[in-house]
Coordinates of C-alpha atoms in Angstrom, one line a residue:
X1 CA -25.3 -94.8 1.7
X2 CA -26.6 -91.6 0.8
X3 CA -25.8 -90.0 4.0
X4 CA -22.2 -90.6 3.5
X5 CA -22.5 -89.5 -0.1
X6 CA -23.7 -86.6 1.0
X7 CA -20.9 -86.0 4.0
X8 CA -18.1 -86.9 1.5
X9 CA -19.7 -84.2 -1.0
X10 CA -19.8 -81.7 1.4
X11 CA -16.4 -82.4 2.5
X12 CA -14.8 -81.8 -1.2
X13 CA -17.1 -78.7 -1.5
X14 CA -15.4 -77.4 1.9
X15 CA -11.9 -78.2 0.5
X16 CA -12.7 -76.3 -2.8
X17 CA -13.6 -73.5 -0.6
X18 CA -10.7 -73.1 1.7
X19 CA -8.6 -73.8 -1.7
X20 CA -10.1 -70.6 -3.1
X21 CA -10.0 -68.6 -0.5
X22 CA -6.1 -69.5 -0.1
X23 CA -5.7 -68.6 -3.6
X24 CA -7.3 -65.3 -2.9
X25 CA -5.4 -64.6 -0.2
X26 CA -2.4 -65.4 -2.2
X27 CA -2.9 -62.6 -4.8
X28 CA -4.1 -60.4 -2.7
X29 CA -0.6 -60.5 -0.6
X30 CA 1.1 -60.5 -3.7
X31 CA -0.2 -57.4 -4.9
X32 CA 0.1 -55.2 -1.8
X33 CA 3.8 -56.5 -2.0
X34 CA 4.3 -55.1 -5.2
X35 CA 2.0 -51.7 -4.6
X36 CA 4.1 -51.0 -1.4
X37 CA 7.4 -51.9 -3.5
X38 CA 6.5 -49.5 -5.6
X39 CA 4.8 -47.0 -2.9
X40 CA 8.3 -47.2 -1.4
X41 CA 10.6 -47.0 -4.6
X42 CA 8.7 -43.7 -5.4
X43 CA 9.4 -42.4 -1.8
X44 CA 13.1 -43.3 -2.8
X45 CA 13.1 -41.2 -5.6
X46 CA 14.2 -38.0 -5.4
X47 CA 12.0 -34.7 -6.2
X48 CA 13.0 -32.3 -8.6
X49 CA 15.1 -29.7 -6.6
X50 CA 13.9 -26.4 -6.8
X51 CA 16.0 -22.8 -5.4
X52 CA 14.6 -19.9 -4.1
X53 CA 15.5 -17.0 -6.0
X54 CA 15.5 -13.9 -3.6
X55 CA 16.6 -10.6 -4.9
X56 CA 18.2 -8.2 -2.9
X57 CA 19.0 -4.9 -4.9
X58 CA 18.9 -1.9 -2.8
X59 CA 19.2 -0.6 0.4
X60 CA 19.4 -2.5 3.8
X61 CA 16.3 -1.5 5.9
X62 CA 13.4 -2.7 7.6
X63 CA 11.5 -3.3 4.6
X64 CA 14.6 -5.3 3.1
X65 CA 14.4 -7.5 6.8
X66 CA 10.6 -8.0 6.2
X67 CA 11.6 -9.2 2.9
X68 CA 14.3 -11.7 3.7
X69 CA 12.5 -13.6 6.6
X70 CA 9.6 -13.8 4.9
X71 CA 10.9 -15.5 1.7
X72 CA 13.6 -17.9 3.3
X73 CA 10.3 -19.3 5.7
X74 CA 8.5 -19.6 2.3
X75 CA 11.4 -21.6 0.8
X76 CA 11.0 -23.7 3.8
X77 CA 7.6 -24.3 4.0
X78 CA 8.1 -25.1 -0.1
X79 CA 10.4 -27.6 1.5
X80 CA 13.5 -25.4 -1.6
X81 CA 17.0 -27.4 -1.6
X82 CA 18.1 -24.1 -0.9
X83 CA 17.3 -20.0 -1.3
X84 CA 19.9 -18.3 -3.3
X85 CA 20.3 -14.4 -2.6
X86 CA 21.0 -12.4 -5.4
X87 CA 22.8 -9.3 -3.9
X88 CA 23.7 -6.0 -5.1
X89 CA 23.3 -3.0 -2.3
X90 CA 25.4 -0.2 -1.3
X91 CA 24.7 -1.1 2.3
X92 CA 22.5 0.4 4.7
X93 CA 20.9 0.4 8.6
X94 CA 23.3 -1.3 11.1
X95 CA 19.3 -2.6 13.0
X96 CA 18.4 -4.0 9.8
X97 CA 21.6 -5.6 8.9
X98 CA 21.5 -7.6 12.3
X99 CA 17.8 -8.6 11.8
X100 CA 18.6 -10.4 8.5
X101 CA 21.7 -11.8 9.6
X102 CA 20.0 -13.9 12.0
X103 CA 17.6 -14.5 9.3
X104 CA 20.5 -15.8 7.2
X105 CA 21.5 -18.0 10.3
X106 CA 18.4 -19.4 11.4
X107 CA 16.8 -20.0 8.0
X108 CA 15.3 -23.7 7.6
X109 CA 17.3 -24.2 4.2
X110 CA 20.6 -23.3 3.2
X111 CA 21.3 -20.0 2.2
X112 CA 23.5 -19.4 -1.1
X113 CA 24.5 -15.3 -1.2
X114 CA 25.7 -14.7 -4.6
X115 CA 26.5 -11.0 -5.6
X116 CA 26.1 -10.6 -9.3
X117 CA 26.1 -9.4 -12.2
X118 CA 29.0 -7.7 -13.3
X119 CA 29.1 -4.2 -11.5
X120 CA 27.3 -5.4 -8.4
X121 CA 28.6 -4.9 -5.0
X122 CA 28.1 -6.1 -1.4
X123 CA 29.0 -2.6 0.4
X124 CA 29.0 -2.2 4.2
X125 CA 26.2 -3.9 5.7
X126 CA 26.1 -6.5 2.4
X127 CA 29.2 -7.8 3.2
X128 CA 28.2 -9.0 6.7
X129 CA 25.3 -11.1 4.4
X130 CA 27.8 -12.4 2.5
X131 CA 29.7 -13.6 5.4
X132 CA 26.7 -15.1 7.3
X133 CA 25.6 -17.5 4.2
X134 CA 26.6 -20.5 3.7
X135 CA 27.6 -20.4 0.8
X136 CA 29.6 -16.9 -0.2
X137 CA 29.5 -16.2 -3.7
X138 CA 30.8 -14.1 -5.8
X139 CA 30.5 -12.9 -9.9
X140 CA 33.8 -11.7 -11.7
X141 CA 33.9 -7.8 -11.8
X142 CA 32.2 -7.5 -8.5
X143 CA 33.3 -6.3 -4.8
X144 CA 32.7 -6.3 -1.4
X145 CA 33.7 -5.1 1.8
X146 CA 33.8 -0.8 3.3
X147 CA 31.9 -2.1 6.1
X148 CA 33.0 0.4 8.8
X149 CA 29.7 0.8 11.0
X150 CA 28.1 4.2 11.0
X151 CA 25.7 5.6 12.7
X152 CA 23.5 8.2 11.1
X153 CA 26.1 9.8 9.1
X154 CA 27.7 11.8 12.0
X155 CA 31.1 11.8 12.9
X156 CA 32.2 10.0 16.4
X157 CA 34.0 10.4 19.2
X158 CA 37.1 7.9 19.4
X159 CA 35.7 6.4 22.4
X160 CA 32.5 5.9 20.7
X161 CA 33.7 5.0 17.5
X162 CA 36.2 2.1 19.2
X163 CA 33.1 0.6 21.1
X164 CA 31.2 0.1 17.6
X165 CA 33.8 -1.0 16.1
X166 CA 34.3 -3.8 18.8
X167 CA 30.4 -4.2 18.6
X168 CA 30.6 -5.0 15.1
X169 CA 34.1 -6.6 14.6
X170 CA 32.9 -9.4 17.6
X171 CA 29.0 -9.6 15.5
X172 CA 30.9 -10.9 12.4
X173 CA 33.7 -13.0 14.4
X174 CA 30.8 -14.7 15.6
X175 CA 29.9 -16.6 12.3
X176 CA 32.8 -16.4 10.0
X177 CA 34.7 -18.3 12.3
X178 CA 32.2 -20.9 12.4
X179 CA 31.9 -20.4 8.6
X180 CA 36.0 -21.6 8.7
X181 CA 37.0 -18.1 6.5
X182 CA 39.2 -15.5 7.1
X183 CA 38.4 -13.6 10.3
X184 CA 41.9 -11.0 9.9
X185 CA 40.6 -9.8 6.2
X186 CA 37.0 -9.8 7.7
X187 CA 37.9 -7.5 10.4
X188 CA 40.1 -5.5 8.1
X189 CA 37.2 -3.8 6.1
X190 CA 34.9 -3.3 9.4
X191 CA 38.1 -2.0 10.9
X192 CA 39.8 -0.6 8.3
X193 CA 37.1 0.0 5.8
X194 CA 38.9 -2.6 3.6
X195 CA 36.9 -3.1 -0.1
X196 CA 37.8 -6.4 -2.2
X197 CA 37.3 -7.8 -5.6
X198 CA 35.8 -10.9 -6.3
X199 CA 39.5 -12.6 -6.8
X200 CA 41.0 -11.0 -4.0
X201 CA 38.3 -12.0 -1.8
X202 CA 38.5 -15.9 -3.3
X203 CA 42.3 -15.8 -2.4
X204 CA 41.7 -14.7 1.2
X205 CA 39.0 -17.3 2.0
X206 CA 36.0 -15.2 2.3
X207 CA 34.1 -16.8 -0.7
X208 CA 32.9 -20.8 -1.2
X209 CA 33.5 -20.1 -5.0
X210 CA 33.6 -17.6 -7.8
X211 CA 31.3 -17.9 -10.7
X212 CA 30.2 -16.4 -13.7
X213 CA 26.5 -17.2 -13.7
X214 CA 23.2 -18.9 -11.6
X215 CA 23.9 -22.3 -13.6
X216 CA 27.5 -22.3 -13.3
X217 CA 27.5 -21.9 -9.6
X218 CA 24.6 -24.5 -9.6
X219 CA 26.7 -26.9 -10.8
X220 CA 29.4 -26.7 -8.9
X221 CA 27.5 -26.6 -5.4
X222 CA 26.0 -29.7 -6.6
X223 CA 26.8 -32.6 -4.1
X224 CA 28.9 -30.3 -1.9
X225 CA 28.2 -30.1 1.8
X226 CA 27.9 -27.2 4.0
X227 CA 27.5 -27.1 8.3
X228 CA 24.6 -25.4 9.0
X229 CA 24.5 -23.4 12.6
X230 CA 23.2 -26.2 14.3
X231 CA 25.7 -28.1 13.4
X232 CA 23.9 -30.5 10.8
X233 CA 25.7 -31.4 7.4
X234 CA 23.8 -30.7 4.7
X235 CA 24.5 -32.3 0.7
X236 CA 23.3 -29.6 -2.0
X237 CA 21.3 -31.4 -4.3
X238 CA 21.1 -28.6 -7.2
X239 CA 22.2 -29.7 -10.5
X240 CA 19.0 -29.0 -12.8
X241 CA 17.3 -27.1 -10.1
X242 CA 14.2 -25.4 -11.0
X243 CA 14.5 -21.6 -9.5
X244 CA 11.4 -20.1 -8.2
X245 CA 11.8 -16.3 -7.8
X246 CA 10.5 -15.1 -4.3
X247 CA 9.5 -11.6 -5.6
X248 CA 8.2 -9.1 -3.5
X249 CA 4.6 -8.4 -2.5
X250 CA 2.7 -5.2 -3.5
X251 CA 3.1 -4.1 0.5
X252 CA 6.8 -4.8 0.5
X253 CA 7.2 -2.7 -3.2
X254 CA 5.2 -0.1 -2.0
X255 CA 7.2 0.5 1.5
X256 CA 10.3 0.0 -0.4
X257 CA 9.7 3.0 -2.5
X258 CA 8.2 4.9 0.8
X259 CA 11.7 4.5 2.3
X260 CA 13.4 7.0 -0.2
X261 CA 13.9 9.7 1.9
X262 CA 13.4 11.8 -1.4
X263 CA 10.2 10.7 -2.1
X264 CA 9.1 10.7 1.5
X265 CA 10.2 14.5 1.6
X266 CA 8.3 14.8 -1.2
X267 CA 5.1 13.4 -0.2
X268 CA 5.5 15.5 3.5
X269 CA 5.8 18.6 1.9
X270 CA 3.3 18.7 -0.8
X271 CA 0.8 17.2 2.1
X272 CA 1.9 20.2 4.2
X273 CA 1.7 22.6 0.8
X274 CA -2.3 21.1 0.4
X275 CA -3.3 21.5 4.0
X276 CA -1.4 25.3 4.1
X277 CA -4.1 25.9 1.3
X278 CA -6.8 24.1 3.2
X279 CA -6.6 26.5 5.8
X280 CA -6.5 29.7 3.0
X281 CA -9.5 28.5 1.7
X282 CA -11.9 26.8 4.1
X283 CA -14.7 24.5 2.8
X284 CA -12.3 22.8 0.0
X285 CA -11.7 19.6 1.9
X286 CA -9.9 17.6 -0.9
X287 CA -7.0 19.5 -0.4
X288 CA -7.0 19.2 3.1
X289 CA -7.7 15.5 2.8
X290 CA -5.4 14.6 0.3
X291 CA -2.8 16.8 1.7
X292 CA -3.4 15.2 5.5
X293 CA -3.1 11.4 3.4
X294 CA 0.3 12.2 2.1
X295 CA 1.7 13.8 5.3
X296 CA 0.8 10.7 7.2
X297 CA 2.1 8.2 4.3
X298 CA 5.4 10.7 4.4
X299 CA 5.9 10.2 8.4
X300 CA 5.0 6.3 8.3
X301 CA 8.1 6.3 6.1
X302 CA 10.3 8.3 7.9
X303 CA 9.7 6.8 10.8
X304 CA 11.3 3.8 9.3
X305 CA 14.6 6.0 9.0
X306 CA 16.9 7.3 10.9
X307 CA 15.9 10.7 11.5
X308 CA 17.9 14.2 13.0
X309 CA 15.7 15.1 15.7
X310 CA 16.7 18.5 15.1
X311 CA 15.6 18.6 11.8
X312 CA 12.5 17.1 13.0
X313 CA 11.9 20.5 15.0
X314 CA 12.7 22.8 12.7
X315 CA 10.0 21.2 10.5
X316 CA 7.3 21.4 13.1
X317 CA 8.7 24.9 13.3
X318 CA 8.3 25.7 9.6
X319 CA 4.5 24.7 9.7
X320 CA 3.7 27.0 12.8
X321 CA 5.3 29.8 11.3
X322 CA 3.5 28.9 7.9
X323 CA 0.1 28.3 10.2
X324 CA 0.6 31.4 11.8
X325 CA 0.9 33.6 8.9
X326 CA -2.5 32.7 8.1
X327 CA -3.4 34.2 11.7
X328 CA -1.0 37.1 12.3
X329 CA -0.5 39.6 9.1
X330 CA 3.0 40.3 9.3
X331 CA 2.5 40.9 4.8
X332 CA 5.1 37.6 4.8
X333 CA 7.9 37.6 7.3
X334 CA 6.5 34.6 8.9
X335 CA 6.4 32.6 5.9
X336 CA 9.4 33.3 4.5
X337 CA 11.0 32.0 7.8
X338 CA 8.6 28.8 7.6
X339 CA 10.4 28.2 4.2
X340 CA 14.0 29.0 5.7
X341 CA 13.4 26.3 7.9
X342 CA 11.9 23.9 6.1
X343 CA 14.8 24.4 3.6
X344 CA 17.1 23.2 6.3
X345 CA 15.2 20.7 8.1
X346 CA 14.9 18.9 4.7
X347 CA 18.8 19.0 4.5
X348 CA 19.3 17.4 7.5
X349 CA 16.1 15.0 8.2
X350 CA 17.5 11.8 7.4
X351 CA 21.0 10.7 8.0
X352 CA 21.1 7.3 6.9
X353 CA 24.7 5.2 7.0
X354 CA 24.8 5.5 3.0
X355 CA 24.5 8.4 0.3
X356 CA 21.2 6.7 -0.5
X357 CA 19.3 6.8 2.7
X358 CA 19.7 10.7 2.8
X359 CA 17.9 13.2 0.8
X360 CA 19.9 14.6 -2.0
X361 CA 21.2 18.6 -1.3
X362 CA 19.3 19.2 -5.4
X363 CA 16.4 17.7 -3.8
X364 CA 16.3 19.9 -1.0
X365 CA 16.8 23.0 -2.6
X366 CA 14.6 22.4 -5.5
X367 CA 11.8 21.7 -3.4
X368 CA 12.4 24.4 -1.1
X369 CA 12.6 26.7 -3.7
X370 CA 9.4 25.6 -5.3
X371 CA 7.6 25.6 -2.1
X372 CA 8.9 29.2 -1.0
X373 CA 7.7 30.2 -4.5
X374 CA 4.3 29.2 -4.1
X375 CA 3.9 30.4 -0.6
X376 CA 5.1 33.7 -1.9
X377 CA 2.3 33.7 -4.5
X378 CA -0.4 32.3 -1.9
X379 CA 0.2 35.1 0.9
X380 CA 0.4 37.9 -2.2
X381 CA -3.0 36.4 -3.2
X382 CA -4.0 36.7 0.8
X383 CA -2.5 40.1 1.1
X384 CA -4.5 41.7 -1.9
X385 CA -7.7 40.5 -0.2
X386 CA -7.4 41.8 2.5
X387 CA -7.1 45.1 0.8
X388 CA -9.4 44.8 -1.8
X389 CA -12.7 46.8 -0.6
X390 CA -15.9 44.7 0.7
X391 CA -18.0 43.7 -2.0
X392 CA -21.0 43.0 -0.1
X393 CA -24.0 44.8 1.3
X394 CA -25.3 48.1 0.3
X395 CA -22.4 49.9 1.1
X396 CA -20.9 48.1 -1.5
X397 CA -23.0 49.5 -4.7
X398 CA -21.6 53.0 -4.1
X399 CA -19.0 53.9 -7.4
X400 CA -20.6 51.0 -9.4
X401 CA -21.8 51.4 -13.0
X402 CA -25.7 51.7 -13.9
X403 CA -27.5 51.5 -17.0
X404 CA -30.9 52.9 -17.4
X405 CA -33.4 49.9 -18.3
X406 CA -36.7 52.9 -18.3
X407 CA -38.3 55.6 -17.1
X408 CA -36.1 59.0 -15.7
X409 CA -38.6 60.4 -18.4
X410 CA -41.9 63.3 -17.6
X411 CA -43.9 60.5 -16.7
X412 CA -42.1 59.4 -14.0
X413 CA -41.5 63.0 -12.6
X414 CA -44.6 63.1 -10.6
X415 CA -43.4 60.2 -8.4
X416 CA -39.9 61.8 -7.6
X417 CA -42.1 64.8 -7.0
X418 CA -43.3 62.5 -4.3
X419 CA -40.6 60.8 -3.4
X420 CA -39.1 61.6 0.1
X421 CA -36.2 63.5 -1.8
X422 CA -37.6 65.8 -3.9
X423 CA -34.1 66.2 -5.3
X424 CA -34.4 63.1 -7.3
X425 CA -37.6 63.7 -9.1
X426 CA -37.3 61.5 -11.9
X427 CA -37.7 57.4 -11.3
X428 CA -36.7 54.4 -13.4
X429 CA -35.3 50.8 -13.4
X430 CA -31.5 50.3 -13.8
X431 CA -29.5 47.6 -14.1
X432 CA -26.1 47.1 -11.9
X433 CA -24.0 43.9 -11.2
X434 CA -26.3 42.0 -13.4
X435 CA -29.3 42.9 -11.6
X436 CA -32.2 45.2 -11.6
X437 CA -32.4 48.1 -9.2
X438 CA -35.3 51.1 -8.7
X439 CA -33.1 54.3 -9.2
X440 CA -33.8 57.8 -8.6
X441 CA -32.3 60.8 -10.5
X442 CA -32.3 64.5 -10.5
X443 CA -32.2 64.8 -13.9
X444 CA -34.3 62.8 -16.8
X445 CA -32.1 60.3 -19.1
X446 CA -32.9 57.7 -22.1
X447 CA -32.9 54.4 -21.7
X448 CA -29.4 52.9 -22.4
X449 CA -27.5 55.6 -20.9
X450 CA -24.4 54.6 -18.0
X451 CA -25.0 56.1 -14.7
X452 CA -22.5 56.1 -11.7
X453 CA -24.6 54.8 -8.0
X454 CA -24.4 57.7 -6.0
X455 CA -25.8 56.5 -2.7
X456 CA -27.9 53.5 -1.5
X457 CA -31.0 54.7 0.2
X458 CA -33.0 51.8 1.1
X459 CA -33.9 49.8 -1.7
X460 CA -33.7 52.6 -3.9
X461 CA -30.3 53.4 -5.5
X462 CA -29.8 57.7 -6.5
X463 CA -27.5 57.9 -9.7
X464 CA -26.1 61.0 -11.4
X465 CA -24.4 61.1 -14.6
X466 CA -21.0 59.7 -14.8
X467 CA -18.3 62.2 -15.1

């Protein structure tokens, strides 16, 4: 009897147990149903969209490259709905220009060119930006367009003028076809150097859209689609974007300034103008170290120009001539012809596409002017020394002024009477340059009186009486 109580017991304790763990089991599904409902409906959801403000505001050059790729692969890698390039440049280097149109073309996320505000412009190599984006957009009261290619400012031969303008005419067919705009107006202003407003563009199909502001144009790319070059079809999710500027970095701002070619002709010649005084006066070293920093920082940065290699030579031959002045005395000819060549060379140094990648003519000549002035004053300062009589060594005493400190009295005359000149019998202690000399006289004088050093004999200095 009790053995069967006690199997039937056990029995209803097993079933409570395997009920227990089944209700376990129950909630425990439930809930990992509803946290990976939830899990899932948050994936579901949409993030906040955010645009990549990048701002492009001067010149096209290397730094301006640098710039570019490394923002849109930050707007990636931030995983940006899209990076919207605010444009206004007057154009620049043809190199650079191709660099950040592949940029433009292989970015990650869409690119959105807008050229605002009012005013702005997408000149020359700008409008081949414009036409690579995506999107092409444009603020009222702006133009685009001029973008005949030029090389270094010079003027061309036909034949080698037609082959650059095939070069770039076939460069831009290459994505504003696939862009679906107008490839005749296109060529038109490489060809033709052909400028258009922001309506006359819109009308000619080489902008998405004209609009007055960032938020406008927001909203009405917002659920539009766009072909990006690999063919995938992309929906712009931008209404209430959050725009993150994409500023530059303190190396990019820096460079950026380096790569006015006024202020890199600056910085060469007043490094050359410090180290020209290093060698006039030996031993100073800052001058020569501050002046050899700023002539490298000056060619670091024009090495990122196009330079006239011409103008590179008659600068090397302004600082021989300016070296070898130091060397040769010829009282300033060699200078002066330093300063005609460096006047020149700064002229013509860089010959950039655009009025603002060369050096301005009232830059030129008011540095060359201020430079020829102070080399003027530096070799009159090295001329006069070399005339100006040695002031050291005995020799040098002779003509100087010498006032009696004592003696030249009787008591003093026995010991001229001793003294290997007997002409100079009277002895005393005067005082020359600051210091205090033994002097012999032929005559006695009182203490005070200004004597002129006739000769040096020795230690001893004979004076007379000024006359």
């Amino acid at each position: 009897m009790d053995a069967r109580t006690n199997t039937s017991r056990n029995g209803h304790l097993s079933a409570l147990h395997l009920w227990v763990c089944g209700v376990f089991l129950l909630l425990g599904a439930l809930v990992t149903g509803s946290l990976l409902e939830r899990a899932h409906a948050a994936e579901s959801l949409p993030a906040e969209p955010t645009v990549s403000v990048i701002h492009l505001d001067s010149t096209i050059q290397p730094v301006s490259a640098w710039y570019l790729d490394r923002t849109l692969n930050e707007a990636a890698a931030a995983h940006a709905s899209a990076a919207l390039i605010l444009m206004n440049t007057p154009g620049g280097l043809l190199e650079s220009m191709r660099v950040m149109v592949h940029s433009i073309l292989a970015s990650p996320v869409p690119v959105i060119v807008y050229v605002a505000p009012a005013g702005s412009r997408a000149g020359s190599a700008g409008f081949f930006l414009l036409e690579a984006a995506d999107v092409a957009a444009m603020a009222p009261g702006t133009n685009a367009g001029a973008a005949h290619p030029i090389i270094e400012g010079a003027k061309l031969d036909p034949i080698l003028k037609q082959k650059l303008e095939n070069d770039a005419t076939a460069f831009l067919r290459s994505f504003v076809a696939m862009r679906k705009r107008n490839l005749a107006a296109g060529q038109d202003a490489v060809v033709n150097s052909k400028s258009y407003s922001e309506s006359e563009a819109m009308q000619l199909g080489l902008l998405t859209l004209v609009s007055p502001d960032v938020p406008s144009l927001l909203r009405s790319l917002d659920g539009q689609s766009v072909t990006r070059p690999d063919g995938r079809v992309v929906v712009l999710h931008l209404r209430n974007a959050r725009l993150v500027d994409a500023l530059p970095s303190i190396r990019e701002r820096i460079l950026g300034k380096l790569t006015d070619p006024n202020l890199a002709l600056l910085l060469l010649v007043g490094g050359v103008l410090l180290v020209y005084l290093e060698f006039n006066v030996p031993g100073t070293i800052i001058p020569g170290a501050v002046g050899t920093l700023m002539v490298m920082t000056a060619l670091f940065a024009l090495n990122l120009l196009p330079l006239s290699y011409t103008a590179v030579m008659l600068l090397v031959a302004a600082l021989v001539l300016l070296l070898l002045e130091i060397k040769v005395p010829s009282h300033g000819i060699l200078a002066m012809t330093g300063v005609a060549c460096l006047v020149v060379g700064m002229l013509t140094l860089v010959q950039g596409p655009v009025p603002e990648l060369r050096v301005r003519v009232a830059t030129a000549l008011g540095v060359g002017t201020g430079f020829g002035l102070i080399t003027t004053m530096l070799v009159r300062i090295a001329l006069r020394a070399r005339r100006n009589k040695v002031l050291t060594g005995p020799s040098s005493m002779v003509g100087a002024v010498a006032v009696v400190q004592n003696g030249f009295d009787e008591a003093t005359r026995a010991l001229g009477a001793a003294a290997v000149h007997p002409e100079t019998r009277f002895r005393g202690q005067v005082l020359v340059r600051g210091e205090i000399w033994l002097g012999e006289s032929a005559v006695p004088v009182p203490v005070g009186t200004r004597l002129r050093v006739a000769a040096v004999r020795g230690l001893t200095l004979v004076v007379e009486p000024m006359t």
